Short mmCIF file of C-alpha atoms and ligand atoms in Angstrom, two decimals:
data_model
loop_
_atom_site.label_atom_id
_atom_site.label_comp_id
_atom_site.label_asym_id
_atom_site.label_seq_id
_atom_site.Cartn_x
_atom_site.Cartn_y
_atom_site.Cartn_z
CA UNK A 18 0.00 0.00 0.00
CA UNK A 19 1.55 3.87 -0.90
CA UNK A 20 0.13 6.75 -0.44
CA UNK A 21 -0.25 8.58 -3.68
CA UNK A 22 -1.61 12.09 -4.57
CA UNK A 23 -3.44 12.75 -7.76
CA UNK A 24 -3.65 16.12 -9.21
CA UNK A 25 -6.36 17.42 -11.25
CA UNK A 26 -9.68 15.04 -11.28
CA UNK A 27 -10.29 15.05 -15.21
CA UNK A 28 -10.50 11.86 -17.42
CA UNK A 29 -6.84 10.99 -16.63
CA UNK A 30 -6.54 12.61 -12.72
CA UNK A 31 -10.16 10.33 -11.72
CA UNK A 32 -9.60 7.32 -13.56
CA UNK A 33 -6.02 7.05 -12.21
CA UNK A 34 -6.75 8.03 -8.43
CA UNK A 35 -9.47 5.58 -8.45
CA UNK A 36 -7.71 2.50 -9.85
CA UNK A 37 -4.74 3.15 -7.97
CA UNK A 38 -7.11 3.14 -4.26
CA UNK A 39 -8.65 -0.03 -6.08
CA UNK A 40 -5.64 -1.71 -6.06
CA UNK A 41 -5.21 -1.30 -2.19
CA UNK A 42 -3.32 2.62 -2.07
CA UNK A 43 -4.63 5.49 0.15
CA UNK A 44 -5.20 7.88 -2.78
CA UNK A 45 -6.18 11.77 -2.36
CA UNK A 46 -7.51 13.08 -5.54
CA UNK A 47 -6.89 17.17 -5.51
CA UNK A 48 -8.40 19.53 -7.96
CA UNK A 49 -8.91 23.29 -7.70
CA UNK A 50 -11.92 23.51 -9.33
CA UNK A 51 -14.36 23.62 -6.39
CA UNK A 52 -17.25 22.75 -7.63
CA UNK A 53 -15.93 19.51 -8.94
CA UNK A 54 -14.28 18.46 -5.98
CA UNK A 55 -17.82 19.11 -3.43
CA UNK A 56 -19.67 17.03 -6.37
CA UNK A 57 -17.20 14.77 -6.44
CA UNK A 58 -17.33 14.35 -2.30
CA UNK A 59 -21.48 13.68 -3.12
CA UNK A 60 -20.33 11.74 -5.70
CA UNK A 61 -21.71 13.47 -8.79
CA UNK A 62 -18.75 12.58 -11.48
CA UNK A 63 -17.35 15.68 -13.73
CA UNK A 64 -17.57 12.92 -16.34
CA UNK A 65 -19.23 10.04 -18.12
CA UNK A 66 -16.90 7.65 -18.47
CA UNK A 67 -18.02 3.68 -17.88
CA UNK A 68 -17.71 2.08 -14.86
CA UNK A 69 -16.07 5.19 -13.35
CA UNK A 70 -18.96 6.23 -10.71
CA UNK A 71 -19.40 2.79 -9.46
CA UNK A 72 -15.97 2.47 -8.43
CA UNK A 73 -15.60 5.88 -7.10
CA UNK A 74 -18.40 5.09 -4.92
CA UNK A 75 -17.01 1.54 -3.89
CA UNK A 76 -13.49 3.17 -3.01
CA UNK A 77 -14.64 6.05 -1.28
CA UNK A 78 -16.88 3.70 0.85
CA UNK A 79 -13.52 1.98 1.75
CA UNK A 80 -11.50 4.76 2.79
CA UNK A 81 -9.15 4.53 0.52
CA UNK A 82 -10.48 7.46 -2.00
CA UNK A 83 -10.30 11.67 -0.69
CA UNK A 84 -11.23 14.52 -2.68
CA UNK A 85 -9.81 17.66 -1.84
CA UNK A 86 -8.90 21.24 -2.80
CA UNK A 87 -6.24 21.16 -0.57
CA UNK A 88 -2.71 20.13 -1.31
CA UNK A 89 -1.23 20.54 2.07
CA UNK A 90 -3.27 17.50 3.17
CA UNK A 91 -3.48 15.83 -0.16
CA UNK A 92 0.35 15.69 0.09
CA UNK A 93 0.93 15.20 3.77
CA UNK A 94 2.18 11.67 3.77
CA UNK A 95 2.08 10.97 0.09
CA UNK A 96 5.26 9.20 -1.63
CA UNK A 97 3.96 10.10 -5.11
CA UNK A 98 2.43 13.17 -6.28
CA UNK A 99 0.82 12.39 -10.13
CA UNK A 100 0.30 15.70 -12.16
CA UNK A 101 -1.87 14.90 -14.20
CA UNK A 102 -3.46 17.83 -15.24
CA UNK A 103 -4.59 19.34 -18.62
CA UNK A 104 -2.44 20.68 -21.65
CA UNK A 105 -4.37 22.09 -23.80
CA UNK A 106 -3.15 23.98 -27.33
CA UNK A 107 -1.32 27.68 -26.78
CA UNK A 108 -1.82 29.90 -29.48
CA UNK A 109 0.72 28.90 -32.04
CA UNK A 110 0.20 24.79 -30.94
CA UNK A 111 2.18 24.07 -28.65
CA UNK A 112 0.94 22.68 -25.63
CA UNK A 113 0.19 25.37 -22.66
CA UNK A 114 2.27 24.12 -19.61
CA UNK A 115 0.47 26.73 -16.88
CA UNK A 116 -1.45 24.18 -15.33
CA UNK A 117 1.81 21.78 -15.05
CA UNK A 118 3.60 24.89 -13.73
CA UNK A 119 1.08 25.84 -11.18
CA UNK A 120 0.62 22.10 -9.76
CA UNK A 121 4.72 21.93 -9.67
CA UNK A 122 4.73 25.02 -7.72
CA UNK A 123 1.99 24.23 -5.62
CA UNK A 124 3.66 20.86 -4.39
CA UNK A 125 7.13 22.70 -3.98
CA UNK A 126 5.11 24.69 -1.42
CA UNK A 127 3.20 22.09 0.77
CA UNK A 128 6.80 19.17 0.51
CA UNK A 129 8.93 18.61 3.49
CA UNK A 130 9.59 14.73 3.03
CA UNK A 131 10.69 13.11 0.29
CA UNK A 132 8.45 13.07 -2.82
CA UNK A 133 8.41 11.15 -6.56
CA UNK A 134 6.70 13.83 -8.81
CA UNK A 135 5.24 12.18 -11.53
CA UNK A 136 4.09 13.36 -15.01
CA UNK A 137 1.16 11.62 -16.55
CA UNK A 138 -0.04 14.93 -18.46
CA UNK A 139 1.30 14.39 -21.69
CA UNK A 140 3.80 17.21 -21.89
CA UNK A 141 6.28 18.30 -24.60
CA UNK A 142 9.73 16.79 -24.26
CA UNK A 143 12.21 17.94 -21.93
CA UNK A 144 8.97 19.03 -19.73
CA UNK A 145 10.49 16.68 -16.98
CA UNK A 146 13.64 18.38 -16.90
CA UNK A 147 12.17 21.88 -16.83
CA UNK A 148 9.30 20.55 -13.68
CA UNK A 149 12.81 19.91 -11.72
CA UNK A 150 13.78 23.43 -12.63
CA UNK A 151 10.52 24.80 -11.62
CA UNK A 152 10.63 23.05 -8.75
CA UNK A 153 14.01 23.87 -7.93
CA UNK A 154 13.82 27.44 -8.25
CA UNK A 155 10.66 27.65 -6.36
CA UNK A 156 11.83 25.77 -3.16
CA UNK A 157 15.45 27.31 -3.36
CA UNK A 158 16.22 27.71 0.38
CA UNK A 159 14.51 24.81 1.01
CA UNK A 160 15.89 21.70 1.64
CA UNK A 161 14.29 19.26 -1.33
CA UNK A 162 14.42 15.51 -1.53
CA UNK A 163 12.59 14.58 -4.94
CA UNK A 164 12.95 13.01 -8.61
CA UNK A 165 10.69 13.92 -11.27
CA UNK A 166 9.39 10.82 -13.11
CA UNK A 167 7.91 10.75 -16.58
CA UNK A 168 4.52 8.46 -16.95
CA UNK A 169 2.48 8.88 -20.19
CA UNK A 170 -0.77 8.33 -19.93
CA UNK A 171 -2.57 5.80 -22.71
CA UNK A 172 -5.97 5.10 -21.58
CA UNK A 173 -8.36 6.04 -23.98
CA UNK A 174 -11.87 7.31 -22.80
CA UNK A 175 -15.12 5.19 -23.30
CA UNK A 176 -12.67 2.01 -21.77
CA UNK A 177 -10.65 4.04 -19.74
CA UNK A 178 -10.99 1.76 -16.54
CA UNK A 179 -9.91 -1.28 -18.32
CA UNK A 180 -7.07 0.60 -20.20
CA UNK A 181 -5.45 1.34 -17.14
CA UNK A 182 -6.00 -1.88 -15.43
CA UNK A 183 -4.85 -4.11 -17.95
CA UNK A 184 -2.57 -1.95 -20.39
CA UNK A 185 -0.65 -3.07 -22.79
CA UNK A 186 2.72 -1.50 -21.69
CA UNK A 187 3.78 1.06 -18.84
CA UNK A 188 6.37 3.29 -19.61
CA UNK A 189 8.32 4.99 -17.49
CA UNK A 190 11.31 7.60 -17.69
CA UNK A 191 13.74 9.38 -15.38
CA UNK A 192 17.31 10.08 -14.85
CA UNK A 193 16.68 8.48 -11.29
CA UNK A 194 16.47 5.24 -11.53
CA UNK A 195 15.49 4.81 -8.40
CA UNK A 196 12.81 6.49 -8.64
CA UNK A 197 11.28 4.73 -11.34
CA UNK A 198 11.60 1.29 -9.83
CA UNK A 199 9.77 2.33 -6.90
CA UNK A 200 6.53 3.85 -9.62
CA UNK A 201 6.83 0.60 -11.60
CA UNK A 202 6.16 -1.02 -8.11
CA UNK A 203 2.53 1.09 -8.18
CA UNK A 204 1.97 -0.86 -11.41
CA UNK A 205 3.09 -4.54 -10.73
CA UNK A 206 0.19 -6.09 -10.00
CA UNK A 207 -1.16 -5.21 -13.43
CA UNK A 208 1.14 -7.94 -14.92
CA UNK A 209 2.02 -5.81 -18.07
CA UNK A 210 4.83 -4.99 -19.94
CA UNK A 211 7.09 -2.41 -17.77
CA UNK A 212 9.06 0.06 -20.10
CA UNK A 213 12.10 1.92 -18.01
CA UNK A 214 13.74 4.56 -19.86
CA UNK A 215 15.29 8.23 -20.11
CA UNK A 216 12.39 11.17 -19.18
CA UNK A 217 12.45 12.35 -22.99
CA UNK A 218 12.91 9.25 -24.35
CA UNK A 219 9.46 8.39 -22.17
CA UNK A 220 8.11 11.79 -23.32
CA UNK A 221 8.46 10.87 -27.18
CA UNK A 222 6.75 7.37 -26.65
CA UNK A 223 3.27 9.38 -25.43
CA UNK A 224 3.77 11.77 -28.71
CA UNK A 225 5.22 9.56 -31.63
CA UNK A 226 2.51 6.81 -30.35
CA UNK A 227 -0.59 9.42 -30.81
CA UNK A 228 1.26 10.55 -34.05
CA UNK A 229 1.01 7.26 -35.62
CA UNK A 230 -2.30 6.21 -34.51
CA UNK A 231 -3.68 9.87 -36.00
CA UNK A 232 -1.65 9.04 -39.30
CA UNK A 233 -2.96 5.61 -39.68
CA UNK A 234 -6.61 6.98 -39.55
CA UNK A 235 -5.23 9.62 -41.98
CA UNK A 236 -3.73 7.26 -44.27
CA UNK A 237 -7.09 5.03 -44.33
CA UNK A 238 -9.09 8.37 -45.33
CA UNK A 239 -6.88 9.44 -48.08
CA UNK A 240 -7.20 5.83 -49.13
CA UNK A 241 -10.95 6.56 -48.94
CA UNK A 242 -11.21 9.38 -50.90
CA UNK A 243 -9.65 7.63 -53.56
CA UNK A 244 -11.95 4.74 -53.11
CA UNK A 245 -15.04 6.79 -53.76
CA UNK A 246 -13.44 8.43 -57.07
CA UNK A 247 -11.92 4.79 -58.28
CA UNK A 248 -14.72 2.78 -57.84
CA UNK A 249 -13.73 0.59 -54.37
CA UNK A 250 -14.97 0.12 -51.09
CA UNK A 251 -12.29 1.26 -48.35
CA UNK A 252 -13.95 -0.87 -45.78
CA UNK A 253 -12.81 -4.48 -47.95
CA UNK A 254 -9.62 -2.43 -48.66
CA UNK A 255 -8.85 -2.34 -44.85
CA UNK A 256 -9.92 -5.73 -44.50
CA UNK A 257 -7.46 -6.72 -46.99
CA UNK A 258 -4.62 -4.80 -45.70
CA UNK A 259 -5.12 -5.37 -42.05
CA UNK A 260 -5.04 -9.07 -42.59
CA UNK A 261 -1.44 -8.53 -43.02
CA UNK A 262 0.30 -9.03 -39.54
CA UNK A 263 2.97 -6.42 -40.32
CA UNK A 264 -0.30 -3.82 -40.55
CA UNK A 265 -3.21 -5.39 -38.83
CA UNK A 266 -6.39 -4.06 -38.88
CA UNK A 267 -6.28 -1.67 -35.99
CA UNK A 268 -7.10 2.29 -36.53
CA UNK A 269 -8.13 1.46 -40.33
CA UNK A 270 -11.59 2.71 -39.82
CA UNK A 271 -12.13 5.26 -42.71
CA UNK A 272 -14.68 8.30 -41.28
CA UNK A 273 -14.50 12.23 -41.09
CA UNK A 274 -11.45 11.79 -39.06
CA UNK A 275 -9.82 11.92 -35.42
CA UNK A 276 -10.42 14.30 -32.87
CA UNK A 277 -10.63 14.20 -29.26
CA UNK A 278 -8.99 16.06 -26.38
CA UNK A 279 -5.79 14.05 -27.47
CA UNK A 280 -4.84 13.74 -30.88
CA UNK A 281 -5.15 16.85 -32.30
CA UNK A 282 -3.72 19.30 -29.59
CA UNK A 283 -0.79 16.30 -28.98
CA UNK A 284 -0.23 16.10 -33.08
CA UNK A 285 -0.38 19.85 -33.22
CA UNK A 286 2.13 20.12 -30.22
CA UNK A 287 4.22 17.62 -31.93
CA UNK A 288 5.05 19.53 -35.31
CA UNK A 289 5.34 22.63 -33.25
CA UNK A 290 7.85 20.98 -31.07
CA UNK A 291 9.87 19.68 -34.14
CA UNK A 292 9.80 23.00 -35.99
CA UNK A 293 11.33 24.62 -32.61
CA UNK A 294 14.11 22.42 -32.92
CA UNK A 295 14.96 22.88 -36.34
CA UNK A 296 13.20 19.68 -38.26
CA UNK A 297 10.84 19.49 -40.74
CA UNK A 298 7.53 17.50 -39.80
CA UNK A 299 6.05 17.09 -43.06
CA UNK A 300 4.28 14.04 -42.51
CA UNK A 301 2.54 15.33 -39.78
CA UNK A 302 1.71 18.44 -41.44
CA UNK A 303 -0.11 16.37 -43.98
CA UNK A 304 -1.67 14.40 -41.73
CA UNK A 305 -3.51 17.29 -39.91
CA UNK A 306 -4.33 18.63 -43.30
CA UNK A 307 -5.76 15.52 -44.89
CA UNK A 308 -7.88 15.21 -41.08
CA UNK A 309 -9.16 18.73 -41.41
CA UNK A 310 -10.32 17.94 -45.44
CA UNK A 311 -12.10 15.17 -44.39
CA UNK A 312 -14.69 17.49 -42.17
CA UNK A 313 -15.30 19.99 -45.20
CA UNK A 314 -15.31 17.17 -48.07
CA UNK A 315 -18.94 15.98 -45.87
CA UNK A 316 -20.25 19.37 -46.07
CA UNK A 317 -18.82 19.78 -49.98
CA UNK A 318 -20.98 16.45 -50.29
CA UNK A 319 -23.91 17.60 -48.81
CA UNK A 320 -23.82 20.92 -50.47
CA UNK A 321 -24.07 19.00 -53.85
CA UNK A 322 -26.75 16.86 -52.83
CA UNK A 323 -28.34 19.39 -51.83
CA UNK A 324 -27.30 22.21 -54.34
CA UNK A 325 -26.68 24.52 -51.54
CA UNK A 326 -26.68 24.42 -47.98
CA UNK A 327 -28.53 28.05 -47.45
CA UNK A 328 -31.80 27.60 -45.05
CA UNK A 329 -31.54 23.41 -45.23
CA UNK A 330 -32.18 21.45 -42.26
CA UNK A 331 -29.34 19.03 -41.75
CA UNK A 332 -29.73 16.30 -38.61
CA UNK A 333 -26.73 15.37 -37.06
CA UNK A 334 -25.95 11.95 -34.90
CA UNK A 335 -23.61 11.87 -32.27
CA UNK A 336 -21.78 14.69 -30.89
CA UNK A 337 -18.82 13.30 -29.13
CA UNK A 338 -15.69 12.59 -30.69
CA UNK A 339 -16.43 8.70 -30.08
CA UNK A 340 -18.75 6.24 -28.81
CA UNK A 341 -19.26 5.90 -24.77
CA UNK A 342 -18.28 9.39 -23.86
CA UNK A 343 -19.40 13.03 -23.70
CA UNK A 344 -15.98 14.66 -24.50
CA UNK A 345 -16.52 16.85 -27.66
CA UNK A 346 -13.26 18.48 -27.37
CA UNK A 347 -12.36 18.49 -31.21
CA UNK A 348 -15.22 16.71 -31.90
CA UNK A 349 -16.29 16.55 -36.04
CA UNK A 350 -19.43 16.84 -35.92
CA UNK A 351 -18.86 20.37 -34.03
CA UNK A 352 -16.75 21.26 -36.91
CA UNK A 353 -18.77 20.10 -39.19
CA UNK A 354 -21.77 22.05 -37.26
CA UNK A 355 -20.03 25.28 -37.44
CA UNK A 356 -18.80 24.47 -41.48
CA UNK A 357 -22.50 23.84 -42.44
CA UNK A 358 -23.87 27.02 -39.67
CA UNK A 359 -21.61 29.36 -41.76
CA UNK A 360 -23.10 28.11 -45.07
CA UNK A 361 -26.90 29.15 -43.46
CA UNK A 362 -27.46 25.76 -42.76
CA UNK A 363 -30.05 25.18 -39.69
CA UNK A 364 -29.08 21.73 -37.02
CA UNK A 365 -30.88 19.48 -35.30
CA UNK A 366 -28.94 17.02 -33.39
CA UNK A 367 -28.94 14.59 -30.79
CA UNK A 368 -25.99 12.45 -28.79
CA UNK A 369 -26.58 9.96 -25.82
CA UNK A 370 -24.34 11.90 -23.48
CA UNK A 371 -22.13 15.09 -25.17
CA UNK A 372 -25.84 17.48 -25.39
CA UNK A 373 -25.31 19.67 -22.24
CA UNK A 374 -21.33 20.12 -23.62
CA UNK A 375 -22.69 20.90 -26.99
CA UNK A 376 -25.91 23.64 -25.70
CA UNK A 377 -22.77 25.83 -23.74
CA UNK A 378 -20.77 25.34 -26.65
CA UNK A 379 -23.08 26.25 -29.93
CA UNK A 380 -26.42 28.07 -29.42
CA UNK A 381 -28.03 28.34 -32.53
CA UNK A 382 -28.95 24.47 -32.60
CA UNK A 383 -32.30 22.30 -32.32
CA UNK A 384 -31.30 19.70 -29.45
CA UNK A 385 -33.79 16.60 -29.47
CA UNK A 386 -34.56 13.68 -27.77
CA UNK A 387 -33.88 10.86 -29.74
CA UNK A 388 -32.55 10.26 -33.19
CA UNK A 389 -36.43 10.42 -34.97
CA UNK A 390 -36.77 13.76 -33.63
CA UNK A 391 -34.09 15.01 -35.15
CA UNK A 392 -34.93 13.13 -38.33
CA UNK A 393 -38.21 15.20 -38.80
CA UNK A 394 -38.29 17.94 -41.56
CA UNK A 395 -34.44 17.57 -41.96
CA UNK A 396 -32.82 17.76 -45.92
CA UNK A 397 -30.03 15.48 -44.84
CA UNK A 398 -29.18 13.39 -42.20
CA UNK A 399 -25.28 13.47 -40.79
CA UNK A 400 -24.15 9.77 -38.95
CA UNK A 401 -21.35 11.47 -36.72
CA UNK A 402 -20.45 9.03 -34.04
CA UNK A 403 -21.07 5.51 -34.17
CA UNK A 404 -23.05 4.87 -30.77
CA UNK A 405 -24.06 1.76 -30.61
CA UNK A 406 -27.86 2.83 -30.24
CA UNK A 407 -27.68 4.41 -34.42
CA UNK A 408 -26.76 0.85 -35.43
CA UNK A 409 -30.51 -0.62 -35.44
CA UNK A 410 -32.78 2.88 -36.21
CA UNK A 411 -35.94 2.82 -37.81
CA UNK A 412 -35.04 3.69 -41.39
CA UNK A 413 -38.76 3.30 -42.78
CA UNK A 414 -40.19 5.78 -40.03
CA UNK A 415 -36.98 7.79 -40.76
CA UNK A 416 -37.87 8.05 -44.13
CA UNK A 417 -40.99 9.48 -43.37
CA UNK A 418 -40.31 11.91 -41.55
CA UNK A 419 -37.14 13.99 -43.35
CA UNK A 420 -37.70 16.13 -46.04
CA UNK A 421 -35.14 15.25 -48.39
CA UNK A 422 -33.91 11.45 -47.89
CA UNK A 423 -29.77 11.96 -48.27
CA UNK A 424 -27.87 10.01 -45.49
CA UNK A 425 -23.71 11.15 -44.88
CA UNK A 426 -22.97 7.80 -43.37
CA UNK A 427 -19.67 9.56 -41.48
CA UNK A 428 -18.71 6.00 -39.80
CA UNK A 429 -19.73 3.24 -42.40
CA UNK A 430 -22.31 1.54 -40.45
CA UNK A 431 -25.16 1.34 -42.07
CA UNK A 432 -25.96 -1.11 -45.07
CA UNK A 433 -25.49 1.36 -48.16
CA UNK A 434 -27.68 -1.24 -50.10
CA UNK A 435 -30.80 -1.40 -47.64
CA UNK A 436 -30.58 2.25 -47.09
CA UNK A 437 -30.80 2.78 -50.98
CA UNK A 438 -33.43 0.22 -51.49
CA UNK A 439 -35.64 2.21 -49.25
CA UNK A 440 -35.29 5.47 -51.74
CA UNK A 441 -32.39 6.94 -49.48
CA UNK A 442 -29.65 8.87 -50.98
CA UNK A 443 -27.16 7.60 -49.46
CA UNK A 444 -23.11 8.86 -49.18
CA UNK A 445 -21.19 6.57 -46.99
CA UNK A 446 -16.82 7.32 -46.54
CA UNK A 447 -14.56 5.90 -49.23
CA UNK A 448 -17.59 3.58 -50.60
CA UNK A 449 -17.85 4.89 -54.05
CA UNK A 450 -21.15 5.84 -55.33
CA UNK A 451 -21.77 3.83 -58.06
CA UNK A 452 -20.25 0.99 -56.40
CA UNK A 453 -21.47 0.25 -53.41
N1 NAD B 219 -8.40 12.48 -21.86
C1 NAD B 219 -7.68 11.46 -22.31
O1 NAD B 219 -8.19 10.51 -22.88
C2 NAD B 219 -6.18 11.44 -22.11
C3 NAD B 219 -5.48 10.25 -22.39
C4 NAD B 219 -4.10 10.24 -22.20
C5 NAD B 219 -3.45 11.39 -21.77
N2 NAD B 219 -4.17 12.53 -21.53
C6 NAD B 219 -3.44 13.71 -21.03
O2 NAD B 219 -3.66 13.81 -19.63
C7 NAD B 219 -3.74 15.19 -19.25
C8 NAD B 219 -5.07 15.48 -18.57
O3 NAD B 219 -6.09 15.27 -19.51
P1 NAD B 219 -7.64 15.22 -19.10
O4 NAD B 219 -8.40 14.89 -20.32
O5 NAD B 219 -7.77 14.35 -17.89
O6 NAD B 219 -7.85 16.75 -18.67
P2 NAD B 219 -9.17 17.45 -18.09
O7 NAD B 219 -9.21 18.78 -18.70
O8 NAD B 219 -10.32 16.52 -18.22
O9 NAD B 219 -8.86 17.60 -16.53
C9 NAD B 219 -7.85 18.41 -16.01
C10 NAD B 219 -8.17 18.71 -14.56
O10 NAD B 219 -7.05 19.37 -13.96
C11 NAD B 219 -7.53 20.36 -13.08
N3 NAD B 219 -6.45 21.33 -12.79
C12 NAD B 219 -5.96 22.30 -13.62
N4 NAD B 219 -4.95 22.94 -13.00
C13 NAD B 219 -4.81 22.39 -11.77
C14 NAD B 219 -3.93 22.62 -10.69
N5 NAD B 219 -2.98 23.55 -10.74
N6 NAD B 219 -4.07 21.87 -9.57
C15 NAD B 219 -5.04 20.92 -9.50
N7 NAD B 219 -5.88 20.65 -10.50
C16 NAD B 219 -5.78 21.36 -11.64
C17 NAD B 219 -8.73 20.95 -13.81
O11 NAD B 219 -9.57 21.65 -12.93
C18 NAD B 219 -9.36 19.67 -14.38
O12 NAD B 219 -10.28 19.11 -13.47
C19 NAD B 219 -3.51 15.99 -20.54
O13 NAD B 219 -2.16 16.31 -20.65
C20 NAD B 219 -3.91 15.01 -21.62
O14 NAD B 219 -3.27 15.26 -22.84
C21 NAD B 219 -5.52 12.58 -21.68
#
């Protein structure tokens, strides 16, 4: 059992602080944003995220889980103090370290016993270095006794529990060895791969691994687009290629392209990073561009279905980034909201969990119950995100009620064939028109 302090309580901060007290630690999770941390002592989560409130519940019950604003007692007796707070995009791209700063100075403040200070945000690299500065420099006159250790975070939200429970690796970086052995420790009951290296070495892992999965979903969509001009079906393509062990057939899933609160700031961050320091990052230049293209080539296909987007009523499905969570940070369908908006297109839209985000986010939209509200008196209906309650709709009663029966299939799952056979136009991703 070690006592561990968790700061920031946000899809990372949470879901870390509570599997670490559910694997037997004495966990304080700190966040200065007061009116999470009171809900969170009632036990009202800041998030949807599956599984999550249960086990909240369960370790708070035990003991074993605090919430707090404070970081005096958060850190009393802790070992480990895991920053794990956000980074969102500065101005130019790179990611905005004020939040790291703060919670580095914040500890400096409240340590008089040795500490490990660990990283999870994912920061830019050479972060770690620059967190023992800032520490440093704010405790100089102090005596200090702490290492700064690097842990990327890789869950991925929707399975977040079970990402962190049973990863696939665990990497870890520091110039103090030491100190790293005794965080792997935290982690050994998971049984999973343990990866010790340098802190930038450890930092790169978090970025070139969210570089390549962003590329490969580029790569499939460029494939796509070709696919709907050539005459093939991207989803067999993928098939095909993915049956190949050297590619497999992970993050082949042609659609209107990755966002998130992780891929884009952390590719964005990336190339700024590598400019910086003198190298050229074409590829993920591109890879951004061919992403951001995918979101205006669905409204270039509605707006010639349509002839022109000016007063139509387009539907939209699913509002979150993915299935099984509310984050719309980067979301496409908000882009593709605000693309169609600017053309004088009117919304109506609906998402299982992301609608009280989207209402303080956009106002001008029609927010409905269920998926055949949205469908009445619409020109074109938008398939967004893939929850798994679009998979079976009502496509005869949908039929009925739009205006204009043109489908954007934005995931590929729905049966172009059936959906044409009922008198729907229907546009899926890389399944070429004539075709299929
Ligand atoms: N969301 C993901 O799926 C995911 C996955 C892997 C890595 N990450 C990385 O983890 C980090 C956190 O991401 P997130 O999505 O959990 O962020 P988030 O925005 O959901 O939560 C951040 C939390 O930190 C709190 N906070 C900010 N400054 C603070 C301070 N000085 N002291 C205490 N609390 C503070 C905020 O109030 C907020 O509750 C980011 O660097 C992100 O890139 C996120």
């Amino acid at each position: 059992m070690s006592n561990i302090c968790v700061i920031g309580t946000g899809y990372v901060g949470l879901v870390t602080g509570t599997c670490f007290a559910d694997l037997g630690n004495q966990v304080f999770c700190l966040d200065i944003d007061d009116e999470r941390v009171s809900n969170l002592r009632q036990g009202i989560l800041p998030i949807y995220e599956p599984g999550l409130e249960q086990l909240v519940a369960q370790n708070v019950r035990a003991g074993r889980l605090i919430f707090t604003r404070d970081y005096a007692e958060a850190l009393k007796d802790a070992e480990f103090a895991f920053i794990a707070v956000g980074t969102p995009s500065g101005v130019d791209g790179e990611a905005d370290l004020q939040y790291v700063r703060a919670a580095a100075e914040a500890i400096t403040d409240c340590i008089d016993h040795p500490l490990v200070v660990i990283n999870k945000s994912t920061v830019p690299v050479g972060t770690g270095d620059w967190v023992a500065e800032v520490i440093q420099k704010r405790g100089s006159g102090k005596k200090l006794d702490f290492a700064v250790v690097s842990n990327p975070e890789f869950l991925r939200e929707g399975s977040a529990i079970n990402d962190f429970m049973s990863p696939d690796r665990v990497v870890l970086g520091s110039l103090d060895r030491d100190a790293a052995s005794r965080v792997a420790q935290l982690y050994l009951s998971l049984r999973c791969p343990i990866l010790i290296t340098d802190l930038r070495t450890a930092e790169m892992i978090k970025y070139a691994s969210n570089a390549f999965l962003a590329t490969r979903i580029s790569f499939i969509n460029e494939i796509a687009n070709m696919c709907e001009e050539l005459g093939a079906d991207v989803r067999e393509v993928a098939v095909g290629m993915g049956l190949d062990k050297r590619i497999g057939t992970a993050f082949l899933d042609a659609g209107l392209g990755w966002g998130g609160s992780c891929f884009p700031k952390d590719v964005k961050a990336l190339a700024h990073m590598a400019v910086l320091h003198g190298t050229q990052p074409q590829l993920l230049h591109a890879v951004m561009e061919i992403n951001r293209n995918q979101r205006r080539r669905a409204v270039m296909r509605l707006r010639r279905a349509l002839g022109s987007l000016n007063e139509k009523v387009i539907g939209i499905l699913g509002l979150s980034f993915k299935p099984t969570t509310d984050d719309i940070r980067d979301a496409p369908a908000l882009e593709i909201i605000h693309l169609l908006q600017n053309e004088g297109a009117h919304i109506r839209a609906y998402d299982p969990q992301a609608m009280e985000g989207t209402a303080r986010l956009i106002t001008r939209i029609h927010l409905c119950e269920n998926p055949y509200e949205v469908a009445e008196g619409v020109d074109a209906l938008v398939l967004a995100t893939e929850w798994n309650e679009f998979k079976s709709l009502d496509f005869v009663r949908i039929r009925e009620l739009m205006r204009t029966p043109v489908i954007l299939d934005g995931r590929n799952l729905w049966e172009p064939e059936r959906l044409r056979a009922l008198g729907f136009t229907y546009f899926g991703i890389g399944r070429a028109v004539n075709h299929k």
